[in-house]
Short mmCIF file of C-alpha atoms in Angstrom, two decimals:
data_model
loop_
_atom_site.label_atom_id
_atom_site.label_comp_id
_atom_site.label_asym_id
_atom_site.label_seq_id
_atom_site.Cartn_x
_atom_site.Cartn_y
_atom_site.Cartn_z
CA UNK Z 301 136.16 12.88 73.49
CA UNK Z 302 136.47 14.70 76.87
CA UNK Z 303 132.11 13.38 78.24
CA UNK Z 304 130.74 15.99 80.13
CA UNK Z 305 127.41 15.18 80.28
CA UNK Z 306 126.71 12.63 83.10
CA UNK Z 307 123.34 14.32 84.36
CA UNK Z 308 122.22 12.80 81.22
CA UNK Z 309 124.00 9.47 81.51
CA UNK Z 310 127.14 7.89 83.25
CA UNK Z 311 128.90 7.66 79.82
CA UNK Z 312 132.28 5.40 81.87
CA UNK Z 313 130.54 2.64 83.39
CA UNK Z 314 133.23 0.46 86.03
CA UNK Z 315 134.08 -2.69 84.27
CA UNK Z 316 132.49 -5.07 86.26
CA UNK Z 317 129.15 -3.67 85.40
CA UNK Z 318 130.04 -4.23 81.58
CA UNK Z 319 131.19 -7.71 82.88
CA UNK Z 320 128.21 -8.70 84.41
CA UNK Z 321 126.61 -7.91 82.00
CA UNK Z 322 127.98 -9.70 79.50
CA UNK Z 323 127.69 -12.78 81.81
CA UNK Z 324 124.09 -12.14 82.20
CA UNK Z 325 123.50 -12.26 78.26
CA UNK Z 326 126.01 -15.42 77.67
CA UNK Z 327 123.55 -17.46 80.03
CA UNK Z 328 120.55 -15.85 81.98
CA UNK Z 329 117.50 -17.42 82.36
CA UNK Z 330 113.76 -15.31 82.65
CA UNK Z 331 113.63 -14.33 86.48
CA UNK Z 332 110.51 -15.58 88.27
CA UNK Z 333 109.55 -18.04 85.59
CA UNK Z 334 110.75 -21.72 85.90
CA UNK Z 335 112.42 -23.40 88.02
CA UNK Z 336 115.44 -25.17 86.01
CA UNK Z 337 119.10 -24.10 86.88
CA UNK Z 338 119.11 -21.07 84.89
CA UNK Z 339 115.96 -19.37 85.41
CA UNK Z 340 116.42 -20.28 89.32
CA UNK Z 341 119.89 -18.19 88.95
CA UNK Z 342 118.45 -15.51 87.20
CA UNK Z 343 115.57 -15.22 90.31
CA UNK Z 344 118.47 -15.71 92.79
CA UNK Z 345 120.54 -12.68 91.03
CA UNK Z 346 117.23 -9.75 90.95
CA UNK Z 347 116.51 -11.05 94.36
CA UNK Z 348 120.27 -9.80 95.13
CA UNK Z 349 120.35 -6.94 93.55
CA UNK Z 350 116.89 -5.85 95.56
CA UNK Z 351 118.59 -6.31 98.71
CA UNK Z 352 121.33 -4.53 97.39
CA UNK Z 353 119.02 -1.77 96.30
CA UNK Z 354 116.90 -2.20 99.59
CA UNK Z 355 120.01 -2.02 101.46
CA UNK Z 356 121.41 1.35 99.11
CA UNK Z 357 117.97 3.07 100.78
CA UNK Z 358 118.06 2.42 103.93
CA UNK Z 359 114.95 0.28 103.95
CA UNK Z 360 114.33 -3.23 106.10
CA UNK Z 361 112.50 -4.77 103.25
CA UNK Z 362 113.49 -5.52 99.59
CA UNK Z 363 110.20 -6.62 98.32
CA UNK Z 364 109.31 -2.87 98.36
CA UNK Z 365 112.06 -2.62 95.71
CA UNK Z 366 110.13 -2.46 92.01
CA UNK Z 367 111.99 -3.06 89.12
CA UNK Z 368 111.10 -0.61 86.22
CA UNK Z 369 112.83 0.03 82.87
CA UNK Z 370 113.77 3.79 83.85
CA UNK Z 371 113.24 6.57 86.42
CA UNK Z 372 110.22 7.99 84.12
CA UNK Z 373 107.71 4.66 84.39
CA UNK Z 374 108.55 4.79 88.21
CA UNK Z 375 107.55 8.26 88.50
CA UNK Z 376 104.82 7.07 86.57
CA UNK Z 377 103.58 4.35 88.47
CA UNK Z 378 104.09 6.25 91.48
CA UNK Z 379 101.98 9.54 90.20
CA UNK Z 380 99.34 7.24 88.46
CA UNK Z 381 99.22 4.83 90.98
CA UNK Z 382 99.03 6.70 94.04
CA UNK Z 383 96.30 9.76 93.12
CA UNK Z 384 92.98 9.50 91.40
CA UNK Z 385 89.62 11.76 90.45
CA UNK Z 386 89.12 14.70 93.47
CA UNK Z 387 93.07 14.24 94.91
CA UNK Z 388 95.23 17.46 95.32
CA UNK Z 389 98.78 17.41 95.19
CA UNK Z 390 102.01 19.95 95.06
CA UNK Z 391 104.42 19.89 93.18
CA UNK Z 392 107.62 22.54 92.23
CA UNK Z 393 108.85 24.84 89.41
CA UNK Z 394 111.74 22.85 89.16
CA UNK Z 395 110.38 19.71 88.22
CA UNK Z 396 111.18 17.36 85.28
CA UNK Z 397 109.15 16.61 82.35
CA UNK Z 398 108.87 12.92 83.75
CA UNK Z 399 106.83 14.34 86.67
CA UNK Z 400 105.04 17.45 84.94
CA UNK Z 401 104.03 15.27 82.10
CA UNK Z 402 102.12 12.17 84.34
CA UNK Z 403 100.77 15.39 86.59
CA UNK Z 404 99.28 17.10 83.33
CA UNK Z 405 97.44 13.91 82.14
CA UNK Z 406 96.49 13.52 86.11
CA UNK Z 407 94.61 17.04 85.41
CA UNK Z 408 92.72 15.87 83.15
CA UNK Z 409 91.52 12.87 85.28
CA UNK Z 410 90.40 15.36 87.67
CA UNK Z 411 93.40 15.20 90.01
CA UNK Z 412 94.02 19.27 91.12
CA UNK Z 413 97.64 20.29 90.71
CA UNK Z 414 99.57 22.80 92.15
CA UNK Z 415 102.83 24.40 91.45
CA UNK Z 416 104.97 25.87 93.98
CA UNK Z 417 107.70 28.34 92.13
CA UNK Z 418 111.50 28.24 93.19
CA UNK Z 419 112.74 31.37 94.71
CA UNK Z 420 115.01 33.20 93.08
CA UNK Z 421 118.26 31.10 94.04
CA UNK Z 422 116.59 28.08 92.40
CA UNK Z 423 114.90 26.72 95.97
CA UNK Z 424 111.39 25.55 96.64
CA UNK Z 425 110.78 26.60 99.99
CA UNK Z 426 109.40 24.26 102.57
CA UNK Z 427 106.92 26.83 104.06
CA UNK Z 428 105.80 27.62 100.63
CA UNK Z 429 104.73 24.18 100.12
CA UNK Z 430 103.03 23.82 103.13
CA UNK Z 431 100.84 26.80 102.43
CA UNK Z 432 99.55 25.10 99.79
CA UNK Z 433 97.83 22.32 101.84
CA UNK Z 434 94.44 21.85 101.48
CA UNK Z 435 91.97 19.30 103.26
CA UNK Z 436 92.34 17.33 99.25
CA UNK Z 437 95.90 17.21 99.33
CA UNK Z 438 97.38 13.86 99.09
CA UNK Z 439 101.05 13.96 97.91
CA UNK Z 440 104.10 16.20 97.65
CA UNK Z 441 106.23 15.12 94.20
CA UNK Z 442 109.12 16.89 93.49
CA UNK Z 443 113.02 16.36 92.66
CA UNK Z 444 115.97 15.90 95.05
CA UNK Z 445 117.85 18.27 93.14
CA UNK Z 446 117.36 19.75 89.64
CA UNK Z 447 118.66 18.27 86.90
CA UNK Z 448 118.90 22.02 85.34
CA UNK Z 449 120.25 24.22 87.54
CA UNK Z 450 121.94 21.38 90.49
CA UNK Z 451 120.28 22.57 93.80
CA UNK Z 452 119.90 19.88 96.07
CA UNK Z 453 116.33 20.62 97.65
CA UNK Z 454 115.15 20.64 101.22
CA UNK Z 455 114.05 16.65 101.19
CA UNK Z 456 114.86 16.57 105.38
CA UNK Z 457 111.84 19.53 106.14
CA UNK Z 458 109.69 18.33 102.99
CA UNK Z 459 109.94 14.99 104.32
CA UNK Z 460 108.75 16.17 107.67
CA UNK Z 461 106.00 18.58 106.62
CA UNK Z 462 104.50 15.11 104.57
CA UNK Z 463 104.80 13.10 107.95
CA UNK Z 464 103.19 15.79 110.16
CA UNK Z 465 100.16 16.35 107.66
CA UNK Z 466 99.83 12.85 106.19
CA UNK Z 467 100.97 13.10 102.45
CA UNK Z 468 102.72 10.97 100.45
CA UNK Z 469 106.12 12.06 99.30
CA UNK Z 470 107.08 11.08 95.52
CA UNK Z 471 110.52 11.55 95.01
CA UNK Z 472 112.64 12.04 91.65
CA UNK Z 473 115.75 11.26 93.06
CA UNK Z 474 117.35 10.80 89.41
CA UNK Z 475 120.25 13.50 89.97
CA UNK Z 476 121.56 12.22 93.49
CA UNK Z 477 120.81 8.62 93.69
CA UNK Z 478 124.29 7.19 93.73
CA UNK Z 479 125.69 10.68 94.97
CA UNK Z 480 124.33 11.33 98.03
CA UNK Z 481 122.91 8.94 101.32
CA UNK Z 482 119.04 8.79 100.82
CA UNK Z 483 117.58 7.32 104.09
CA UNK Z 484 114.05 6.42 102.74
CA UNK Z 485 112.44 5.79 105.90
CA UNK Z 486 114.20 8.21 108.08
CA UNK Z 487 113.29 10.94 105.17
CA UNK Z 488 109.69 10.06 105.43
CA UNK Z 489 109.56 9.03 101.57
CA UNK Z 490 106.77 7.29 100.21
CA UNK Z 491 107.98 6.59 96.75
CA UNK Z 492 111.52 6.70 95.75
CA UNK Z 493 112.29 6.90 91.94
CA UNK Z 494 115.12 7.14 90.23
CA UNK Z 495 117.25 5.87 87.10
CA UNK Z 496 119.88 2.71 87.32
CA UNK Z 497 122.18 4.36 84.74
CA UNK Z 498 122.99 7.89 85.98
CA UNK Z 499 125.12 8.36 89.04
CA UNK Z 500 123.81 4.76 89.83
CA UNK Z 501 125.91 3.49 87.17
CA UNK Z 502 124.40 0.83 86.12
CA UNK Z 503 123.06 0.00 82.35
CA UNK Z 504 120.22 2.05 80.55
CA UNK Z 505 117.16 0.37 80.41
CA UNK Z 506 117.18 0.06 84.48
CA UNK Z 507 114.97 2.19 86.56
CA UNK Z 508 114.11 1.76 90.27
CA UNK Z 509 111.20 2.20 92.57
CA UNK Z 510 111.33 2.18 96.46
CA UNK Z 511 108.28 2.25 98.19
CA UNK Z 512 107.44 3.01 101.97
CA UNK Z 513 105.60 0.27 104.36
CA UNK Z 514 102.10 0.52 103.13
CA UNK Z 515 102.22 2.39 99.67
CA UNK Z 516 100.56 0.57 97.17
CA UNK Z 517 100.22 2.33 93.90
CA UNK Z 518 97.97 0.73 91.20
CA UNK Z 519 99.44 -1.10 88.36
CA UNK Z 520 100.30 0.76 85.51
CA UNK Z 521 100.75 -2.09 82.87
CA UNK Z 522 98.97 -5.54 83.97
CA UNK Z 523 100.71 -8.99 82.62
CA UNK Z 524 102.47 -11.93 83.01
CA UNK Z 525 104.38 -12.24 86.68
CA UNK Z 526 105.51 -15.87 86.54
CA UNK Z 527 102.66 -17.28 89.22
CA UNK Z 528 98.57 -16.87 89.81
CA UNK Z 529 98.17 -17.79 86.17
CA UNK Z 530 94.35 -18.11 86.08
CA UNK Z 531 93.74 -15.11 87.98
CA UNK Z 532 92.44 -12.18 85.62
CA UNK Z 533 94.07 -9.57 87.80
CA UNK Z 534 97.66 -8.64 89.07
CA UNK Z 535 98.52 -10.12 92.27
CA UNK Z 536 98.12 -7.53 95.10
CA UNK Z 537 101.73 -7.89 96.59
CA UNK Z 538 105.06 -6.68 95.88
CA UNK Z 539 107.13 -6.27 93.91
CA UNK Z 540 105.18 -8.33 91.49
CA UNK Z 541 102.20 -6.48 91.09
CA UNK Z 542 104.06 -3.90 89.63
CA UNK Z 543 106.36 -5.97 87.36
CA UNK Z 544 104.49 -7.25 84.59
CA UNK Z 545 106.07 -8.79 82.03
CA UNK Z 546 110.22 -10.11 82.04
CA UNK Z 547 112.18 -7.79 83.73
CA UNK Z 548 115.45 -6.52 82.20
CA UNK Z 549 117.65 -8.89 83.81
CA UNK Z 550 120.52 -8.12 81.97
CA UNK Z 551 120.22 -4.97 83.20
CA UNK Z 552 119.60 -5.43 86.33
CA UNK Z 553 122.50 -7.65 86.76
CA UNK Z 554 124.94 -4.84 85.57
CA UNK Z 555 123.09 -2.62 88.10
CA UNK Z 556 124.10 -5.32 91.16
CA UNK Z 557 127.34 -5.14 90.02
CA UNK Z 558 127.12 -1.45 89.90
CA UNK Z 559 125.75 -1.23 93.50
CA UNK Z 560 128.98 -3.41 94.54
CA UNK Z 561 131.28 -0.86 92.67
CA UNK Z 562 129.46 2.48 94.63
CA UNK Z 563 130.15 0.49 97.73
CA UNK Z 564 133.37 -0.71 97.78
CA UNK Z 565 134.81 2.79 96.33
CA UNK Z 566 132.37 4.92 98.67
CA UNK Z 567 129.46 6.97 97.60
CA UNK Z 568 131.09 9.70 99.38
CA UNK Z 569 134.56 9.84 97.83
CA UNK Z 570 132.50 9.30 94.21
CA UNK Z 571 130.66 12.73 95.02
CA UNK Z 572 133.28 14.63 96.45
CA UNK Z 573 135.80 13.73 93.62
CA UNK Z 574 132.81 14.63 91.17
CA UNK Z 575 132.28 17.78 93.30
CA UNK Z 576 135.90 18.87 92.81
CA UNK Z 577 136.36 18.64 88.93
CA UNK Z 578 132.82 20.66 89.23
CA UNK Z 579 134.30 23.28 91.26
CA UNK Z 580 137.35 23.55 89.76
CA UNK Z 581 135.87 24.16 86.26
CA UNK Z 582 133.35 26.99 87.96
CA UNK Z 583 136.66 28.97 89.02
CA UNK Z 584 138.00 28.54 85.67
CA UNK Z 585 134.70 30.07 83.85
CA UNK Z 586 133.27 32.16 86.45
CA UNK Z 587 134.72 35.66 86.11
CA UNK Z 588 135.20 35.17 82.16
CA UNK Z 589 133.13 38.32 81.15
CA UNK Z 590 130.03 37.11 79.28
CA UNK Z 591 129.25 34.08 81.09
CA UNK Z 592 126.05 33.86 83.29
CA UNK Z 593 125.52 31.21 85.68
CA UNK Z 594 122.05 29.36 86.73
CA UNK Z 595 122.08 27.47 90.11
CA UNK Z 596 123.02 28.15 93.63
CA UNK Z 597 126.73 27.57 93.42
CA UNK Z 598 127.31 28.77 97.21
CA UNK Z 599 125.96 25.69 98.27
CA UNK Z 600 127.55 23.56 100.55
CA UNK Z 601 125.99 20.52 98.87
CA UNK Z 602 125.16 20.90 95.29
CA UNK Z 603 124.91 17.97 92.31
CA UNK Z 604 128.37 18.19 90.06
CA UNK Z 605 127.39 20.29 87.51
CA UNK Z 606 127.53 23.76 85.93
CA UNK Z 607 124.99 25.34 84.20
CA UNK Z 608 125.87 28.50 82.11
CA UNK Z 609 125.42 30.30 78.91
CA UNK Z 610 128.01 32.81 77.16
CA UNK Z 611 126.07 35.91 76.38
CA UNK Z 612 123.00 35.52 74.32
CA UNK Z 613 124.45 32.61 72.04
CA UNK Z 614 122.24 29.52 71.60
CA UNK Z 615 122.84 27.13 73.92
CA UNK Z 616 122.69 24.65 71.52
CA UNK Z 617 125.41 26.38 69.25
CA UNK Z 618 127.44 26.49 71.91
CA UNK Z 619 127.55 22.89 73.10
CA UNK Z 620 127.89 22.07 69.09
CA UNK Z 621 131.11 24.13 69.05
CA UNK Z 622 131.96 22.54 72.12
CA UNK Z 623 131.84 19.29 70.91
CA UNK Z 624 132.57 19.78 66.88
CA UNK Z 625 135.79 21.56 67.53
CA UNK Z 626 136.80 20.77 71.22
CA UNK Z 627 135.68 17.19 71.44
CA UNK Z 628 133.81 18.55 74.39
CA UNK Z 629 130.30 16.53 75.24
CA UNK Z 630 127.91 18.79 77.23
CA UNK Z 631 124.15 19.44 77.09
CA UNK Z 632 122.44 22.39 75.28
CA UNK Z 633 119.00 22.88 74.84
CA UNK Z 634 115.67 22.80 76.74
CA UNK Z 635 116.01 19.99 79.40
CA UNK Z 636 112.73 18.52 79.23
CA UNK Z 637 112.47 20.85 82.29
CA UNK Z 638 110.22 23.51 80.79
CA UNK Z 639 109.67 25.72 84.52
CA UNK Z 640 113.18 26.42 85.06
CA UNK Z 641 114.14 27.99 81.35
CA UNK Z 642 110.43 30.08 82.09
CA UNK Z 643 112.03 31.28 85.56
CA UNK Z 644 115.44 31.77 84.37
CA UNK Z 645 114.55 33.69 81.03
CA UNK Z 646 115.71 30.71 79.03
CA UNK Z 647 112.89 29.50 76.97
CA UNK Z 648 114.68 30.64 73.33
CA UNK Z 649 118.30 30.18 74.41
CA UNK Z 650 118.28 27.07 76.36
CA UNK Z 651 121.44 26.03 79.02
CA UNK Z 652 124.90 24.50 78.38
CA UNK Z 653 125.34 21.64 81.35
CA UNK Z 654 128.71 20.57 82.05
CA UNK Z 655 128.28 17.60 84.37
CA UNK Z 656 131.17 15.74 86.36
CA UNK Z 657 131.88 12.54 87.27
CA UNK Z 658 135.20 11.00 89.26
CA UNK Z 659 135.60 9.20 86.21
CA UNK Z 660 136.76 12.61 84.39
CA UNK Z 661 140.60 13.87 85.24
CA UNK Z 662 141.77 17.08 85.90
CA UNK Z 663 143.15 17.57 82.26
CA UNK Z 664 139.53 17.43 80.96
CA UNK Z 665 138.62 20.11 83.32
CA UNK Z 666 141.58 22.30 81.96
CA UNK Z 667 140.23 21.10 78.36
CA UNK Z 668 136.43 22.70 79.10
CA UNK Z 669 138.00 25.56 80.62
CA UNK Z 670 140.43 26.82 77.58
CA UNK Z 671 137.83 25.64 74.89
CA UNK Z 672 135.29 28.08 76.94
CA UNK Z 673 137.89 30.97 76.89
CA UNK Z 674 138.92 30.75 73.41
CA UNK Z 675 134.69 30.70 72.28
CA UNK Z 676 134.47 33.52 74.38
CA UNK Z 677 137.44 35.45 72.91
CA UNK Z 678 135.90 34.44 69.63
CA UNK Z 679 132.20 36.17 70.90
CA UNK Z 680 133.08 39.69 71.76
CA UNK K 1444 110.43 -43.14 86.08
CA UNK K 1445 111.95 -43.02 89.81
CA UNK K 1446 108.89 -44.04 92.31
CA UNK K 1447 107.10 -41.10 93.77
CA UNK K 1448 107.29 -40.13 97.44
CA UNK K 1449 105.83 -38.04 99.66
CA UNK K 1450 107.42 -34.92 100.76
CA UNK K 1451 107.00 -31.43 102.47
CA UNK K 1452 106.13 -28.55 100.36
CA UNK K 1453 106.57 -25.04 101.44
CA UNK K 1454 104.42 -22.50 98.81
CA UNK K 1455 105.44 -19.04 97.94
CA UNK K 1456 102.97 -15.95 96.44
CA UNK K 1457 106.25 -14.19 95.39
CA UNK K 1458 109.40 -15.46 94.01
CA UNK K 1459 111.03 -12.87 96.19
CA UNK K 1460 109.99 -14.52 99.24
CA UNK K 1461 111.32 -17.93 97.48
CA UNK K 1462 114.34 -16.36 96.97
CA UNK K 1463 114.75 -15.09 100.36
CA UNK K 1464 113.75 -18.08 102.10
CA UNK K 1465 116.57 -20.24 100.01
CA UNK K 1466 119.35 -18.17 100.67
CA UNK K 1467 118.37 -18.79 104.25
CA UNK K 1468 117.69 -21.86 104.53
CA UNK K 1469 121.12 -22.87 102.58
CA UNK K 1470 122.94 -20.22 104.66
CA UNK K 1471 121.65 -22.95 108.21
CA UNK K 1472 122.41 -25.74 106.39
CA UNK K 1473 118.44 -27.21 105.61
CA UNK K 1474 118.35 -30.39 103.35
CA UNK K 1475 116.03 -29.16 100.44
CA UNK K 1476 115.57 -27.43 97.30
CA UNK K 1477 113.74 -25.11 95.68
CA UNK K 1478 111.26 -27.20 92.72
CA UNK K 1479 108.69 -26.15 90.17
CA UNK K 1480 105.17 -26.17 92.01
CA UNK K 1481 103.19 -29.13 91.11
CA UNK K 1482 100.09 -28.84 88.80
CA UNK K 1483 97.72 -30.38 92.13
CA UNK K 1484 98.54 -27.18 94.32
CA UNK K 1485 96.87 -23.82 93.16
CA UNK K 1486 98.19 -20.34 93.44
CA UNK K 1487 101.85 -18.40 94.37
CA UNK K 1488 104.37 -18.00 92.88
CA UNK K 1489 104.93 -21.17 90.71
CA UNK K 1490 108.20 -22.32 93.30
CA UNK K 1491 108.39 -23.82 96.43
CA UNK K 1492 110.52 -25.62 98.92
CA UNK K 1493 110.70 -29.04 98.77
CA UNK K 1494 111.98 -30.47 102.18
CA UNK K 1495 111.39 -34.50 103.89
CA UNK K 1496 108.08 -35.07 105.88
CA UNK K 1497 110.41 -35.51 108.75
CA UNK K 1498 111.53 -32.10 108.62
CA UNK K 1499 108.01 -30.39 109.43
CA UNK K 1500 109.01 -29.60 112.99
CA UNK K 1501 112.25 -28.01 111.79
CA UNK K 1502 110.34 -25.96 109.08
CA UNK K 1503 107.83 -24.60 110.70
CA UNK K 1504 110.11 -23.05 113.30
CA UNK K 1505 112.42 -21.82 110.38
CA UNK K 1506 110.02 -20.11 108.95
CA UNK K 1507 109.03 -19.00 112.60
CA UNK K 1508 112.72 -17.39 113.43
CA UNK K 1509 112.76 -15.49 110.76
CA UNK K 1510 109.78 -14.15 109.75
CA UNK K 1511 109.74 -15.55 105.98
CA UNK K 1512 106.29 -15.27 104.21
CA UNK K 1513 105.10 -17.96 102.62
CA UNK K 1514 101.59 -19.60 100.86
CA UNK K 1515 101.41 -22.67 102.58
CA UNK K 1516 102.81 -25.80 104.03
CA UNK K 1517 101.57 -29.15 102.40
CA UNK K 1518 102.07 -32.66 101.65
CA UNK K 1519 102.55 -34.07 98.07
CA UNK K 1520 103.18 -37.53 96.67
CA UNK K 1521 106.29 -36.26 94.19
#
C-alpha cells in the first residue's frame, strides 16, 4: 500500500514512538496518583513530555500544557471554556467540523457567531476579520491552515489584530503542528490545539492544548485529578483542572518520544521533504486535462497536500479506484469541513486529498501519478 | 515498624510542580525524596518532598532561586 493520506493520520510512525510505547504498556503506572516507583515514573515521564511540548511552542511554562485525548476536546475545551451567554466571536469559512460543531452548540447558548468567508484563493483575510469586531467580541477561532484545500492562513496579522483589540485567539493548529515553527507567545495565541498523531507523530488517542499566561477556560469534564480529594470542585490550576480522569499515558509517552524524533531530524527538513513529494506529484497531475485543483498552490508555504478531482467523478469513486486497484490510500469525500465543499462547488462530489509525508519515497509519487493518468485515460 | 522521626515536608497543589521541583532538586544534588503526603496534612497534590529538619535553610532558598511553586513547608513526625 503506497499511504497517502497523512492529513488524516501519520500512518509511518518512527520506531521509537512504537517503542516507547510498548515500554509504557509493559510497566506504567497512573500519572499523578501514588507515589510508589511506578506511578512516580509515570508522573516524571508526562511531566517530560510537557516540557517537551512547552518547549515545541515556544512557551516559558509547561503547566500551561493540557493533556487531552485529541485535537477536537481541546478545541472543545477551549471554545466551551473560554465564551459564554452574550459573547461574540469570528470565526472562518474554512474551518473544521471540530470548531463549527462546539460554535453551533455555543449558538444556542446564546454565544453570537460570525463567519468570515475565504476569498476566492482559499484565504481569510485579516482586514475582513477585523471588520467584524464588535464591542461583544471576545475571540478569533480559526485553523492554521485547512485541512481541505492546504493554505496556511495569516496567523502573524490575526495574531496581531487579537493583541491590538483584546481577543482571544483559538487556534486549530491540527494541519501544521509538527510542520511548521508555532511561536505561541510571539503569535499572540491564546489557545493552541492540535492532535499528537498527525504531523506530530505521535499515537492516536493524544491531543494537546497550549494555553497563554492567564487563559483559563472552564472545565469541560470534572473528575478525579489525583489530589484535593474532598473538594467538590476541580482545582483552579493547571494543567489539572482540565485533566480529569487518567490521562493516556501510553500515549503520551509515544508522543515524548515523538517530540525527540521531530527534533533530532528537524521540523524543517520533515516539511520540506514532505513539501517536495507534494510538489512533485502537482507537476505530474497538473496539466492532465480533466483535473481541477482546490487550494492556493502558488504559495510559498503551503501544508503537503493536493487536493483535486478528475472531472465530475465522485470523489469517493475515485479514491476507491485509487486504492482497490492502485493500492493508493487517499481521502475522498466531505472532510467534516462542510464551508469549503459550499465555496468550492463540492457539496455532491466531495475532494480526493493526496497528503505527503518524508516518510513516502519518490517511487510512490511516480505510483499516484501513473495510477491518476491511466483513470483519466479511462474517463474521457 | 522503624521509629518515626521528624522531618521537613515540602507540599505541592500540582504534581507538575512536584515533578518539576524533583528533577531540580536531584539535578543540585538535594538529599530527599519525593513521598506520598501524609493523611495529617490537607490539600495538593497528594506528593511532597520529604527533606531533614536541618535542611530548612537550604530549602527555602531552593525553592527561592528558582521560582518553584509549592503548598507549603511543614514539619511531620514520619
Amino acid at each position: 500500500m503506497i499511504y497517502l493520506d497523512h492529513a488524516a493520520t501519520s500512518f509511518h510512525k518512527p520506531e521509537a514512538v512504537i517503542e516507547a510505547v510498548c515500554h509504557a504498556l509493559k510497566g506504567s503506572g497512573n500519572s499523578g496518583r501514588g507515589a510508589h516507583g511506578v506511578s512516580l515514573e509515570a508522573s516524571r515521564m508526562v511531566y517530560q513530555t510537557r516540557k517537551k511540548i512547552a518547549d515545541f511552542f515556544r512557551m516559558d511554562d509547561c503547566s500551561r500544557v493540557v493533556f487531552t485525548f485529541n485535537a477536537t476536546e481541546s478545541l472543545n475545551i477551549a471554545i466551551q471554556g473560554l465564551l459564554q451567554e452574550g459573547d461574540h466571536c469570528i470565526t472562518t469559512s474554512l474551518e473544521h467540523n471540530s470548531v463549527l460543531r462546539p460554535l453551533y452548540l455555543m449558538e444556542k447558548q446564546g454565544v453570537k457567531v460570525t463567519t468570515v468567508p475565504a476569498n476566492s484563493k482559499g484565504y481569510v483575510q485579516t482586514c475582513a476579520i477585523e471588520a467584524e469586531i464588535c464591542p461583544e467580541t471576545k475571540a478569533v477561532i480559526m485553523n492554521h491552515a485547512s485541512n481541505v484545500i492546504g493554505n496556511v492562513q495569516d496567523l502573524e496579522g490575526v495574531g496581531k489584530l487579537c493583541k491590538k483589540h483584546n481577543l482571544l485567539l483559538i487556534l486549530d493548529a491540527s494541519q501544521t503542528a509538527g510542520l511548521l515553527p508555532i511561536h505561541l507567545e510571539e503569535s499572540g495565541i491564546s489557545a493552541l490545539c492540535c492532535s499528537g498523531h498527525k504531523s506530530m507523530l505521535g499515537p492516536q488517542g493524544t491531543g494537546i492544548l497550549c494555553l497563554a499566561d492567564g487563559v483559563m477556560p472552564n472545565p469541560l469534564k470534572v473528575g478525579g485529578t489525583g489530589g484535593d480529594s474532598f473538594s467538590h470542585e476541580m482545582p483552579r490550576f493547571l494543567p489539572e483542572a482540565l485533566e480529569a480522569g487518567t490521562l493516556n499515558t501510553h500515549g503520551i509517552a509515544g508522543l515524548s518520544a515523538a517530540c525527540d524524533y521531530l527534533n533530532e531530524v528537524g521540523q524543517d527538513k520533515i516539511f520540506q521533504e514532505a513539501s517536495f513529494l507534494a510538489k512533485k506529484f502537482l507537476d505530474g497531475v497538473k496539466d492532465l486535462p480533466g483535473i481541477i485543483l482546490y487550494g492556493d498552490y502558488d504559495a510559498d508555504v503551503r501544508t503537503p497536500i493536493v487536493t483535486l478531482n478528475l472531472r465530475d467523478v465522485h470523489s469517493g469513486f475515485l479514491a476507491d479506484e485509487l486504492f482497490q486497484r492502485f493500492g493508493i490510500a487517499t481521502r475522498g469525500g466531505a472532510h467534516c469541513a462542510p464551508e469549503v465543499h459550499r465555496a468550492f462547488g463540492t457539496l455532491e462530489q466531495g475532494m480526493v486529498r493526496f497528503s505527503f509525508s518524508h516518510f513516502n519515497r519518490v517511487d510512490d509519487i511516480d505510483e499516484a501519478i501513473h495510477a491518476l493518468w491511466v483513470l483519466e485515460g479511462e474517463n474521457r | 515498624m522503624r521509629q518515626k522521626e521528624r522531618y521537613l515536608l515540602i507540599t505541592f497543589q500540582a504534581t507538575t510542580e512536584a515533578m518539576g521541583f524533583e528533577e531540580t532538586a536531584k539535578m543540585e544534588g538535594l538529599k530527599g525524596r519525593i513521598i506520598p503526603l501524609p493523611p495529617t496534612i490537607s490539600a495538593g497534590c497528594g506528593l511532597a518532598w520529604k527533606g531533614s529538619l536541618e535542611q530548612r535553610n537550604v530549602l527555602e532558598e531552593f525553592l527561592k532561586k528558582h521560582h518553584f511553586k509549592h503548598d507549603k513547608i511543614v514539619e511531620c513526625l514520619l
